[in-house]
Amino acid sequence: DAGVTQSPTHLIKTRGQQVTLRCSPKSGHDTVSWYQQALGQGPQFIFQYYEEEERQRGNFPDRFSGHQFPNYSSELNVNALLLGDSALYLCASSLFETGAREQYFGPGTRLTVT
Amino acid sequence: KNEVEQSPQNLTAQEGEFITINCSYSVGISALHWLQQHPGGGIVSLFMLSSGKKKHGRLIATINIQEKHSSLHITASHPRDSAVYICAVRPMNTGNQFYFGTGTSLTVIP
């Protein structure tokens, strides 16, 4: 049983570019949450997707958008990249009816913006 | 102000020592998680607590809901315990959102 997988592992982009990160949830999970973790900081909640809709959103600008597909996998898109967007992006999956009590985290995608 | 505060930020211990990491939070919660993050980023969930105490191997987690405080203890620490330990809380009435502490970086020296 595969856990949460994310791709790519590492990514280097330049300012102003756009990036798409991908996440496949743990088998049986239907909810995907995205987090941004800056160096030396705890993860910050970006948004959560369930039933292909954004259900909750943290304090992130509209440059951050997402999508969830019918197979529950999800994408995080960031437009007009800034240097400050350099971070580890973590995806976590859970079963909506159990809430976030049991979130499983992926290995993360490390994004570097130059 | 961060809703979740952890202490210490950094901790170095000799192998075999008993370790305590503390977490204080300022909001009412429905659950608290202790997470372990190794270099490279992957996060593993160690415990989910809503009351009392849980034990798994050499790890013990306690929570005092009235005092809004939790502790993670590691007995007989080992170099493989070296990691960042993160406290995360699920506030009441915020759906499934978590607030995270900034983590405690633990290094266990042989």
JSON list of C-alpha atoms in Angstrom, two decimals:
[
{"chain": "A", "resi": 1, "resn": "ASP", "atom": "CA", "xyz": [0.00, 0.00, 0.00]},
{"chain": "A", "resi": 2, "resn": "ALA", "atom": "CA", "xyz": [1.67, 3.16, -1.19]},
{"chain": "A", "resi": 3, "resn": "GLY", "atom": "CA", "xyz": [1.61, 6.09, 1.14]},
{"chain": "A", "resi": 4, "resn": "VAL", "atom": "CA", "xyz": [1.41, 9.69, 0.05]},
{"chain": "A", "resi": 5, "resn": "THR", "atom": "CA", "xyz": [3.62, 10.41, -2.93]},
{"chain": "A", "resi": 6, "resn": "GLN", "atom": "CA", "xyz": [4.74, 13.76, -4.29]},
{"chain": "A", "resi": 7, "resn": "SER", "atom": "CA", "xyz": [6.50, 14.85, -7.44]},
{"chain": "A", "resi": 8, "resn": "PRO", "atom": "CA", "xyz": [8.93, 16.19, -8.26]},
{"chain": "A", "resi": 9, "resn": "THR", "atom": "CA", "xyz": [11.32, 15.80, -5.33]},
{"chain": "A", "resi": 10, "resn": "HIS", "atom": "CA", "xyz": [13.24, 18.94, -6.10]},
{"chain": "A", "resi": 11, "resn": "LEU", "atom": "CA", "xyz": [12.58, 21.85, -8.42]},
{"chain": "A", "resi": 12, "resn": "ILE", "atom": "CA", "xyz": [14.44, 25.01, -9.34]},
{"chain": "A", "resi": 13, "resn": "LYS", "atom": "CA", "xyz": [12.57, 27.91, -10.94]},
{"chain": "A", "resi": 14, "resn": "THR", "atom": "CA", "xyz": [13.27, 31.56, -11.59]},
{"chain": "A", "resi": 15, "resn": "ARG", "atom": "CA", "xyz": [11.29, 34.54, -10.39]},
{"chain": "A", "resi": 16, "resn": "GLY", "atom": "CA", "xyz": [8.11, 35.17, -12.34]},
{"chain": "A", "resi": 17, "resn": "GLN", "atom": "CA", "xyz": [7.75, 31.60, -13.54]},
{"chain": "A", "resi": 18, "resn": "GLN", "atom": "CA", "xyz": [4.89, 29.26, -12.73]},
{"chain": "A", "resi": 19, "resn": "VAL", "atom": "CA", "xyz": [5.19, 25.87, -11.06]},
{"chain": "A", "resi": 20, "resn": "THR", "atom": "CA", "xyz": [2.95, 22.84, -10.61]},
{"chain": "A", "resi": 21, "resn": "LEU", "atom": "CA", "xyz": [3.48, 20.33, -7.84]},
{"chain": "A", "resi": 22, "resn": "ARG", "atom": "CA", "xyz": [1.70, 16.98, -7.67]},
{"chain": "A", "resi": 23, "resn": "CYS", "atom": "CA", "xyz": [0.43, 14.77, -4.87]},
{"chain": "A", "resi": 24, "resn": "SER", "atom": "CA", "xyz": [-1.14, 11.32, -4.80]},
{"chain": "A", "resi": 25, "resn": "PRO", "atom": "CA", "xyz": [-2.92, 10.52, -1.55]},
{"chain": "A", "resi": 26, "resn": "LYS", "atom": "CA", "xyz": [-2.65, 7.35, 0.47]},
{"chain": "A", "resi": 27, "resn": "SER", "atom": "CA", "xyz": [-4.90, 4.61, -0.88]},
{"chain": "A", "resi": 28, "resn": "GLY", "atom": "CA", "xyz": [-8.43, 5.04, 0.48]},
{"chain": "A", "resi": 29, "resn": "HIS", "atom": "CA", "xyz": [-8.02, 8.72, 1.34]},
{"chain": "A", "resi": 30, "resn": "ASP", "atom": "CA", "xyz": [-10.17, 11.36, -0.30]},
{"chain": "A", "resi": 31, "resn": "THR", "atom": "CA", "xyz": [-8.86, 14.63, 1.14]},
{"chain": "A", "resi": 32, "resn": "VAL", "atom": "CA", "xyz": [-5.62, 16.40, 0.32]},
{"chain": "A", "resi": 33, "resn": "SER", "atom": "CA", "xyz": [-4.08, 19.28, 2.25]},
{"chain": "A", "resi": 34, "resn": "TRP", "atom": "CA", "xyz": [-1.11, 21.35, 1.12]},
{"chain": "A", "resi": 35, "resn": "TYR", "atom": "CA", "xyz": [1.43, 23.01, 3.43]},
{"chain": "A", "resi": 36, "resn": "GLN", "atom": "CA", "xyz": [4.38, 25.33, 2.88]},
{"chain": "A", "resi": 37, "resn": "GLN", "atom": "CA", "xyz": [7.38, 24.90, 5.17]},
{"chain": "A", "resi": 38, "resn": "ALA", "atom": "CA", "xyz": [10.01, 27.61, 5.02]},
{"chain": "A", "resi": 39, "resn": "LEU", "atom": "CA", "xyz": [13.47, 26.77, 6.28]},
{"chain": "A", "resi": 40, "resn": "GLY", "atom": "CA", "xyz": [13.54, 26.52, 10.05]},
{"chain": "A", "resi": 41, "resn": "GLN", "atom": "CA", "xyz": [9.79, 27.02, 10.36]},
{"chain": "A", "resi": 42, "resn": "GLY", "atom": "CA", "xyz": [6.82, 24.79, 10.97]},
{"chain": "A", "resi": 43, "resn": "PRO", "atom": "CA", "xyz": [4.49, 24.00, 8.07]},
{"chain": "A", "resi": 44, "resn": "GLN", "atom": "CA", "xyz": [1.87, 26.61, 7.18]},
{"chain": "A", "resi": 45, "resn": "PHE", "atom": "CA", "xyz": [-1.52, 25.51, 5.87]},
{"chain": "A", "resi": 46, "resn": "ILE", "atom": "CA", "xyz": [-2.19, 26.56, 2.27]},
{"chain": "A", "resi": 47, "resn": "PHE", "atom": "CA", "xyz": [-5.49, 24.87, 1.42]},
{"chain": "A", "resi": 48, "resn": "GLN", "atom": "CA", "xyz": [-7.42, 21.64, 1.48]},
{"chain": "A", "resi": 49, "resn": "TYR", "atom": "CA", "xyz": [-9.30, 19.82, -1.28]},
{"chain": "A", "resi": 50, "resn": "TYR", "atom": "CA", "xyz": [-12.19, 17.42, -0.96]},
{"chain": "A", "resi": 51, "resn": "GLU", "atom": "CA", "xyz": [-14.63, 16.32, -3.66]},
{"chain": "A", "resi": 52, "resn": "GLU", "atom": "CA", "xyz": [-12.60, 18.29, -6.19]},
{"chain": "A", "resi": 53, "resn": "GLU", "atom": "CA", "xyz": [-13.31, 21.56, -4.38]},
{"chain": "A", "resi": 54, "resn": "GLU", "atom": "CA", "xyz": [-11.22, 23.84, -2.21]},
{"chain": "A", "resi": 55, "resn": "ARG", "atom": "CA", "xyz": [-12.77, 23.45, 1.24]},
{"chain": "A", "resi": 56, "resn": "GLN", "atom": "CA", "xyz": [-10.48, 25.55, 3.39]},
{"chain": "A", "resi": 57, "resn": "ARG", "atom": "CA", "xyz": [-7.76, 28.05, 2.74]},
{"chain": "A", "resi": 58, "resn": "GLY", "atom": "CA", "xyz": [-4.97, 29.51, 4.82]},
{"chain": "A", "resi": 59, "resn": "ASN", "atom": "CA", "xyz": [-3.48, 32.97, 4.54]},
{"chain": "A", "resi": 60, "resn": "PHE", "atom": "CA", "xyz": [-1.94, 32.62, 1.09]},
{"chain": "A", "resi": 61, "resn": "PRO", "atom": "CA", "xyz": [-2.41, 34.90, -1.93]},
{"chain": "A", "resi": 62, "resn": "ASP", "atom": "CA", "xyz": [-4.36, 33.99, -5.03]},
{"chain": "A", "resi": 63, "resn": "ARG", "atom": "CA", "xyz": [-1.09, 33.14, -6.77]},
{"chain": "A", "resi": 64, "resn": "PHE", "atom": "CA", "xyz": [-1.46, 29.83, -4.98]},
{"chain": "A", "resi": 65, "resn": "SER", "atom": "CA", "xyz": [-4.15, 27.68, -6.53]},
{"chain": "A", "resi": 66, "resn": "GLY", "atom": "CA", "xyz": [-4.95, 24.03, -6.67]},
{"chain": "A", "resi": 67, "resn": "HIS", "atom": "CA", "xyz": [-6.95, 21.29, -8.16]},
{"chain": "A", "resi": 68, "resn": "GLN", "atom": "CA", "xyz": [-8.18, 17.87, -7.17]},
{"chain": "A", "resi": 69, "resn": "PHE", "atom": "CA", "xyz": [-8.89, 15.17, -9.71]},
{"chain": "A", "resi": 70, "resn": "PRO", "atom": "CA", "xyz": [-11.56, 12.45, -9.62]},
{"chain": "A", "resi": 71, "resn": "ASN", "atom": "CA", "xyz": [-8.93, 9.93, -8.50]},
{"chain": "A", "resi": 72, "resn": "TYR", "atom": "CA", "xyz": [-8.30, 12.21, -5.45]},
{"chain": "A", "resi": 73, "resn": "SER", "atom": "CA", "xyz": [-4.82, 13.24, -6.56]},
{"chain": "A", "resi": 74, "resn": "SER", "atom": "CA", "xyz": [-4.08, 16.93, -6.37]},
{"chain": "A", "resi": 75, "resn": "GLU", "atom": "CA", "xyz": [-1.97, 19.68, -7.86]},
{"chain": "A", "resi": 76, "resn": "LEU", "atom": "CA", "xyz": [-0.64, 22.86, -6.32]},
{"chain": "A", "resi": 77, "resn": "ASN", "atom": "CA", "xyz": [0.03, 25.69, -8.73]},
{"chain": "A", "resi": 78, "resn": "VAL", "atom": "CA", "xyz": [2.00, 28.80, -7.90]},
{"chain": "A", "resi": 79, "resn": "ASN", "atom": "CA", "xyz": [2.09, 31.69, -10.38]},
{"chain": "A", "resi": 80, "resn": "ALA", "atom": "CA", "xyz": [4.48, 34.62, -10.62]},
{"chain": "A", "resi": 81, "resn": "LEU", "atom": "CA", "xyz": [7.01, 32.98, -8.34]},
{"chain": "A", "resi": 82, "resn": "LEU", "atom": "CA", "xyz": [8.80, 35.10, -5.76]},
{"chain": "A", "resi": 83, "resn": "LEU", "atom": "CA", "xyz": [12.07, 34.37, -4.00]},
{"chain": "A", "resi": 84, "resn": "GLY", "atom": "CA", "xyz": [10.05, 33.98, -0.79]},
{"chain": "A", "resi": 85, "resn": "ASP", "atom": "CA", "xyz": [8.18, 31.04, -2.29]},
{"chain": "A", "resi": 86, "resn": "SER", "atom": "CA", "xyz": [11.31, 28.92, -1.85]},
{"chain": "A", "resi": 87, "resn": "ALA", "atom": "CA", "xyz": [10.26, 26.26, 0.63]},
{"chain": "A", "resi": 88, "resn": "LEU", "atom": "CA", "xyz": [9.40, 22.63, 1.18]},
{"chain": "A", "resi": 89, "resn": "TYR", "atom": "CA", "xyz": [5.86, 21.96, 0.01]},
{"chain": "A", "resi": 90, "resn": "LEU", "atom": "CA", "xyz": [4.18, 19.15, 1.87]},
{"chain": "A", "resi": 91, "resn": "CYS", "atom": "CA", "xyz": [1.07, 17.28, 0.92]},
{"chain": "A", "resi": 92, "resn": "ALA", "atom": "CA", "xyz": [-1.01, 15.39, 3.47]},
{"chain": "A", "resi": 93, "resn": "SER", "atom": "CA", "xyz": [-3.91, 13.08, 2.88]},
{"chain": "A", "resi": 94, "resn": "SER", "atom": "CA", "xyz": [-6.75, 11.97, 5.11]},
{"chain": "A", "resi": 95, "resn": "LEU", "atom": "CA", "xyz": [-10.26, 10.60, 5.03]},
{"chain": "A", "resi": 96, "resn": "PHE", "atom": "CA", "xyz": [-12.71, 13.47, 5.19]},
{"chain": "A", "resi": 97, "resn": "GLU", "atom": "CA", "xyz": [-15.11, 11.76, 7.58]},
{"chain": "A", "resi": 98, "resn": "THR", "atom": "CA", "xyz": [-12.33, 11.27, 10.14]},
{"chain": "A", "resi": 99, "resn": "GLY", "atom": "CA", "xyz": [-11.20, 14.84, 9.78]},
{"chain": "A", "resi": 100, "resn": "ALA", "atom": "CA", "xyz": [-7.52, 15.65, 10.11]},
{"chain": "A", "resi": 101, "resn": "ARG", "atom": "CA", "xyz": [-7.13, 13.31, 13.05]},
{"chain": "A", "resi": 102, "resn": "GLU", "atom": "CA", "xyz": [-5.10, 10.97, 10.90]},
{"chain": "A", "resi": 103, "resn": "GLN", "atom": "CA", "xyz": [-3.17, 12.89, 8.32]},
{"chain": "A", "resi": 104, "resn": "TYR", "atom": "CA", "xyz": [-0.45, 11.14, 6.40]},
{"chain": "A", "resi": 105, "resn": "PHE", "atom": "CA", "xyz": [2.31, 13.33, 5.03]},
{"chain": "A", "resi": 106, "resn": "GLY", "atom": "CA", "xyz": [4.25, 12.94, 1.83]},
{"chain": "A", "resi": 107, "resn": "PRO", "atom": "CA", "xyz": [8.00, 13.41, 1.51]},
{"chain": "A", "resi": 108, "resn": "GLY", "atom": "CA", "xyz": [7.61, 16.92, 0.16]},
{"chain": "A", "resi": 109, "resn": "THR", "atom": "CA", "xyz": [8.79, 18.86, -2.88]},
{"chain": "A", "resi": 110, "resn": "ARG", "atom": "CA", "xyz": [11.65, 21.27, -2.29]},
{"chain": "A", "resi": 111, "resn": "LEU", "atom": "CA", "xyz": [11.17, 24.35, -4.46]},
{"chain": "A", "resi": 112, "resn": "THR", "atom": "CA", "xyz": [14.01, 26.80, -4.95]},
{"chain": "A", "resi": 113, "resn": "VAL", "atom": "CA", "xyz": [13.26, 30.11, -6.64]},
{"chain": "A", "resi": 114, "resn": "THR", "atom": "CA", "xyz": [16.29, 31.99, -7.96]},
{"chain": "B", "resi": 1, "resn": "LYS", "atom": "CA", "xyz": [2.10, 35.40, 17.56]},
{"chain": "B", "resi": 2, "resn": "ASN", "atom": "CA", "xyz": [2.21, 31.69, 16.89]},
{"chain": "B", "resi": 3, "resn": "GLU", "atom": "CA", "xyz": [-0.68, 29.67, 18.26]},
{"chain": "B", "resi": 4, "resn": "VAL", "atom": "CA", "xyz": [1.73, 26.80, 19.00]},
{"chain": "B", "resi": 5, "resn": "GLU", "atom": "CA", "xyz": [5.00, 27.26, 20.85]},
{"chain": "B", "resi": 6, "resn": "GLN", "atom": "CA", "xyz": [7.61, 24.57, 21.31]},
{"chain": "B", "resi": 7, "resn": "SER", "atom": "CA", "xyz": [10.64, 24.38, 23.56]},
{"chain": "B", "resi": 8, "resn": "PRO", "atom": "CA", "xyz": [13.48, 23.98, 23.32]},
{"chain": "B", "resi": 9, "resn": "GLN", "atom": "CA", "xyz": [14.18, 24.97, 19.72]},
{"chain": "B", "resi": 10, "resn": "ASN", "atom": "CA", "xyz": [17.37, 22.93, 19.66]},
{"chain": "B", "resi": 11, "resn": "LEU", "atom": "CA", "xyz": [18.42, 20.05, 21.85]},
{"chain": "B", "resi": 12, "resn": "THR", "atom": "CA", "xyz": [21.62, 18.02, 21.97]},
{"chain": "B", "resi": 13, "resn": "ALA", "atom": "CA", "xyz": [21.73, 14.90, 24.11]},
{"chain": "B", "resi": 14, "resn": "GLN", "atom": "CA", "xyz": [24.07, 12.02, 24.81]},
{"chain": "B", "resi": 15, "resn": "GLU", "atom": "CA", "xyz": [22.92, 8.59, 23.76]},
{"chain": "B", "resi": 16, "resn": "GLY", "atom": "CA", "xyz": [20.85, 7.02, 26.52]},
{"chain": "B", "resi": 17, "resn": "GLU", "atom": "CA", "xyz": [19.58, 10.27, 27.99]},
{"chain": "B", "resi": 18, "resn": "PHE", "atom": "CA", "xyz": [15.91, 10.93, 28.77]},
{"chain": "B", "resi": 19, "resn": "ILE", "atom": "CA", "xyz": [14.57, 13.71, 26.55]},
{"chain": "B", "resi": 20, "resn": "THR", "atom": "CA", "xyz": [11.56, 15.98, 26.97]},
{"chain": "B", "resi": 21, "resn": "ILE", "atom": "CA", "xyz": [10.15, 18.32, 24.34]},
{"chain": "B", "resi": 22, "resn": "ASN", "atom": "CA", "xyz": [7.37, 20.70, 25.33]},
{"chain": "B", "resi": 23, "resn": "CYS", "atom": "CA", "xyz": [4.46, 22.19, 23.40]},
{"chain": "B", "resi": 24, "resn": "SER", "atom": "CA", "xyz": [2.12, 24.94, 24.55]},
{"chain": "B", "resi": 25, "resn": "TYR", "atom": "CA", "xyz": [-0.84, 26.21, 22.58]},
{"chain": "B", "resi": 26, "resn": "SER", "atom": "CA", "xyz": [-3.23, 29.10, 22.96]},
{"chain": "B", "resi": 27, "resn": "VAL", "atom": "CA", "xyz": [-6.43, 27.86, 21.34]},
{"chain": "B", "resi": 28, "resn": "GLY", "atom": "CA", "xyz": [-9.03, 25.26, 22.20]},
{"chain": "B", "resi": 29, "resn": "ILE", "atom": "CA", "xyz": [-8.23, 22.10, 20.33]},
{"chain": "B", "resi": 30, "resn": "SER", "atom": "CA", "xyz": [-9.85, 18.87, 19.31]},
{"chain": "B", "resi": 31, "resn": "ALA", "atom": "CA", "xyz": [-6.57, 17.03, 18.79]},
{"chain": "B", "resi": 32, "resn": "LEU", "atom": "CA", "xyz": [-2.81, 17.41, 19.04]},
{"chain": "B", "resi": 33, "resn": "HIS", "atom": "CA", "xyz": [-0.24, 15.58, 16.95]},
{"chain": "B", "resi": 34, "resn": "TRP", "atom": "CA", "xyz": [3.42, 14.95, 17.48]},
{"chain": "B", "resi": 35, "resn": "LEU", "atom": "CA", "xyz": [5.29, 14.61, 14.20]},
{"chain": "B", "resi": 36, "resn": "GLN", "atom": "CA", "xyz": [8.84, 13.59, 13.33]},
{"chain": "B", "resi": 37, "resn": "GLN", "atom": "CA", "xyz": [10.64, 15.13, 10.38]},
{"chain": "B", "resi": 38, "resn": "HIS", "atom": "CA", "xyz": [13.96, 13.74, 9.18]},
{"chain": "B", "resi": 39, "resn": "PRO", "atom": "CA", "xyz": [16.44, 15.64, 7.00]},
{"chain": "B", "resi": 40, "resn": "GLY", "atom": "CA", "xyz": [15.04, 15.64, 3.48]},
{"chain": "B", "resi": 41, "resn": "GLY", "atom": "CA", "xyz": [11.59, 16.62, 4.61]},
{"chain": "B", "resi": 42, "resn": "GLY", "atom": "CA", "xyz": [9.33, 13.59, 5.02]},
{"chain": "B", "resi": 43, "resn": "ILE", "atom": "CA", "xyz": [7.05, 13.82, 8.03]},
{"chain": "B", "resi": 44, "resn": "VAL", "atom": "CA", "xyz": [5.91, 10.86, 10.10]},
{"chain": "B", "resi": 45, "resn": "SER", "atom": "CA", "xyz": [3.04, 11.07, 12.54]},
{"chain": "B", "resi": 46, "resn": "LEU", "atom": "CA", "xyz": [4.10, 9.73, 15.96]},
{"chain": "B", "resi": 47, "resn": "PHE", "atom": "CA", "xyz": [1.04, 10.35, 18.10]},
{"chain": "B", "resi": 48, "resn": "MET", "atom": "CA", "xyz": [-2.43, 11.82, 17.98]},
{"chain": "B", "resi": 49, "resn": "LEU", "atom": "CA", "xyz": [-3.73, 12.90, 21.40]},
{"chain": "B", "resi": 50, "resn": "SER", "atom": "CA", "xyz": [-6.96, 14.36, 22.63]},
{"chain": "B", "resi": 51, "resn": "SER", "atom": "CA", "xyz": [-6.43, 13.52, 26.32]},
{"chain": "B", "resi": 52, "resn": "GLY", "atom": "CA", "xyz": [-4.17, 11.66, 28.71]},
{"chain": "B", "resi": 53, "resn": "LYS", "atom": "CA", "xyz": [-1.08, 9.77, 27.67]},
{"chain": "B", "resi": 54, "resn": "LYS", "atom": "CA", "xyz": [0.10, 7.47, 24.91]},
{"chain": "B", "resi": 55, "resn": "LYS", "atom": "CA", "xyz": [3.17, 5.25, 24.70]},
{"chain": "B", "resi": 56, "resn": "HIS", "atom": "CA", "xyz": [4.82, 3.66, 21.70]},
{"chain": "B", "resi": 57, "resn": "GLY", "atom": "CA", "xyz": [8.11, 1.94, 22.27]},
{"chain": "B", "resi": 58, "resn": "ARG", "atom": "CA", "xyz": [10.53, 4.46, 23.78]},
{"chain": "B", "resi": 59, "resn": "LEU", "atom": "CA", "xyz": [8.24, 7.37, 23.01]},
{"chain": "B", "resi": 60, "resn": "ILE", "atom": "CA", "xyz": [5.66, 8.76, 25.45]},
{"chain": "B", "resi": 61, "resn": "ALA", "atom": "CA", "xyz": [3.31, 11.66, 24.78]},
{"chain": "B", "resi": 62, "resn": "THR", "atom": "CA", "xyz": [1.16, 13.41, 27.35]},
{"chain": "B", "resi": 63, "resn": "ILE", "atom": "CA", "xyz": [-1.37, 16.19, 27.12]},
{"chain": "B", "resi": 64, "resn": "ASN", "atom": "CA", "xyz": [-3.04, 18.43, 29.71]},
{"chain": "B", "resi": 65, "resn": "ILE", "atom": "CA", "xyz": [-6.05, 20.00, 28.03]},
{"chain": "B", "resi": 66, "resn": "GLN", "atom": "CA", "xyz": [-6.77, 22.40, 30.91]},
{"chain": "B", "resi": 67, "resn": "GLU", "atom": "CA", "xyz": [-3.22, 23.77, 30.86]},
{"chain": "B", "resi": 68, "resn": "LYS", "atom": "CA", "xyz": [-3.01, 23.66, 27.04]},
{"chain": "B", "resi": 69, "resn": "HIS", "atom": "CA", "xyz": [0.28, 21.81, 27.22]},
{"chain": "B", "resi": 70, "resn": "SER", "atom": "CA", "xyz": [1.75, 18.61, 25.83]},
{"chain": "B", "resi": 71, "resn": "SER", "atom": "CA", "xyz": [5.09, 16.87, 26.24]},
{"chain": "B", "resi": 72, "resn": "LEU", "atom": "CA", "xyz": [6.93, 14.32, 24.15]},
{"chain": "B", "resi": 73, "resn": "HIS", "atom": "CA", "xyz": [9.38, 12.14, 26.04]},
{"chain": "B", "resi": 74, "resn": "ILE", "atom": "CA", "xyz": [12.04, 9.87, 24.57]},
{"chain": "B", "resi": 75, "resn": "THR", "atom": "CA", "xyz": [13.55, 7.30, 26.91]},
{"chain": "B", "resi": 76, "resn": "ALA", "atom": "CA", "xyz": [17.01, 5.78, 26.30]},
{"chain": "B", "resi": 77, "resn": "SER", "atom": "CA", "xyz": [17.65, 8.13, 23.39]},
{"chain": "B", "resi": 78, "resn": "HIS", "atom": "CA", "xyz": [19.55, 6.86, 20.37]},
{"chain": "B", "resi": 79, "resn": "PRO", "atom": "CA", "xyz": [21.31, 8.64, 17.49]},
{"chain": "B", "resi": 80, "resn": "ARG", "atom": "CA", "xyz": [18.58, 7.45, 15.13]},
{"chain": "B", "resi": 81, "resn": "ASP", "atom": "CA", "xyz": [16.15, 9.61, 17.14]},
{"chain": "B", "resi": 82, "resn": "SER", "atom": "CA", "xyz": [17.92, 12.67, 15.72]},
{"chain": "B", "resi": 83, "resn": "ALA", "atom": "CA", "xyz": [15.27, 14.60, 13.83]},
{"chain": "B", "resi": 84, "resn": "VAL", "atom": "CA", "xyz": [12.99, 17.61, 14.08]},
{"chain": "B", "resi": 85, "resn": "TYR", "atom": "CA", "xyz": [9.96, 17.01, 16.28]},
{"chain": "B", "resi": 86, "resn": "ILE", "atom": "CA", "xyz": [6.90, 19.11, 15.48]},
{"chain": "B", "resi": 87, "resn": "CYS", "atom": "CA", "xyz": [3.81, 19.71, 17.55]},
{"chain": "B", "resi": 88, "resn": "ALA", "atom": "CA", "xyz": [0.61, 20.35, 15.57]},
{"chain": "B", "resi": 89, "resn": "VAL", "atom": "CA", "xyz": [-2.83, 21.19, 16.91]},
{"chain": "B", "resi": 90, "resn": "ARG", "atom": "CA", "xyz": [-6.23, 20.94, 15.33]},
{"chain": "B", "resi": 91, "resn": "PRO", "atom": "CA", "xyz": [-8.23, 23.88, 16.71]},
{"chain": "B", "resi": 92, "resn": "MET", "atom": "CA", "xyz": [-11.90, 23.50, 17.41]},
{"chain": "B", "resi": 93, "resn": "ASN", "atom": "CA", "xyz": [-14.28, 24.93, 14.83]},
{"chain": "B", "resi": 94, "resn": "THR", "atom": "CA", "xyz": [-11.70, 25.32, 12.07]},
{"chain": "B", "resi": 95, "resn": "GLY", "atom": "CA", "xyz": [-12.55, 22.21, 10.15]},
{"chain": "B", "resi": 96, "resn": "ASN", "atom": "CA", "xyz": [-9.52, 20.17, 9.30]},
{"chain": "B", "resi": 97, "resn": "GLN", "atom": "CA", "xyz": [-6.86, 22.87, 9.48]},
{"chain": "B", "resi": 98, "resn": "PHE", "atom": "CA", "xyz": [-3.76, 22.34, 11.61]},
{"chain": "B", "resi": 99, "resn": "TYR", "atom": "CA", "xyz": [-1.50, 24.87, 13.30]},
{"chain": "B", "resi": 100, "resn": "PHE", "atom": "CA", "xyz": [2.13, 23.78, 13.60]},
{"chain": "B", "resi": 101, "resn": "GLY", "atom": "CA", "xyz": [4.91, 24.65, 15.98]},
{"chain": "B", "resi": 102, "resn": "THR", "atom": "CA", "xyz": [8.29, 25.59, 14.54]},
{"chain": "B", "resi": 103, "resn": "GLY", "atom": "CA", "xyz": [9.79, 22.30, 15.67]},
{"chain": "B", "resi": 104, "resn": "THR", "atom": "CA", "xyz": [12.48, 21.11, 18.05]},
{"chain": "B", "resi": 105, "resn": "SER", "atom": "CA", "xyz": [15.70, 19.96, 16.40]},
{"chain": "B", "resi": 106, "resn": "LEU", "atom": "CA", "xyz": [17.09, 17.01, 18.35]},
{"chain": "B", "resi": 107, "resn": "THR", "atom": "CA", "xyz": [20.61, 15.68, 17.93]},
{"chain": "B", "resi": 108, "resn": "VAL", "atom": "CA", "xyz": [21.60, 12.58, 19.87]},
{"chain": "B", "resi": 109, "resn": "ILE", "atom": "CA", "xyz": [25.35, 12.05, 20.09]},
{"chain": "B", "resi": 110, "resn": "PRO", "atom": "CA", "xyz": [26.76, 8.50, 20.37]}
]
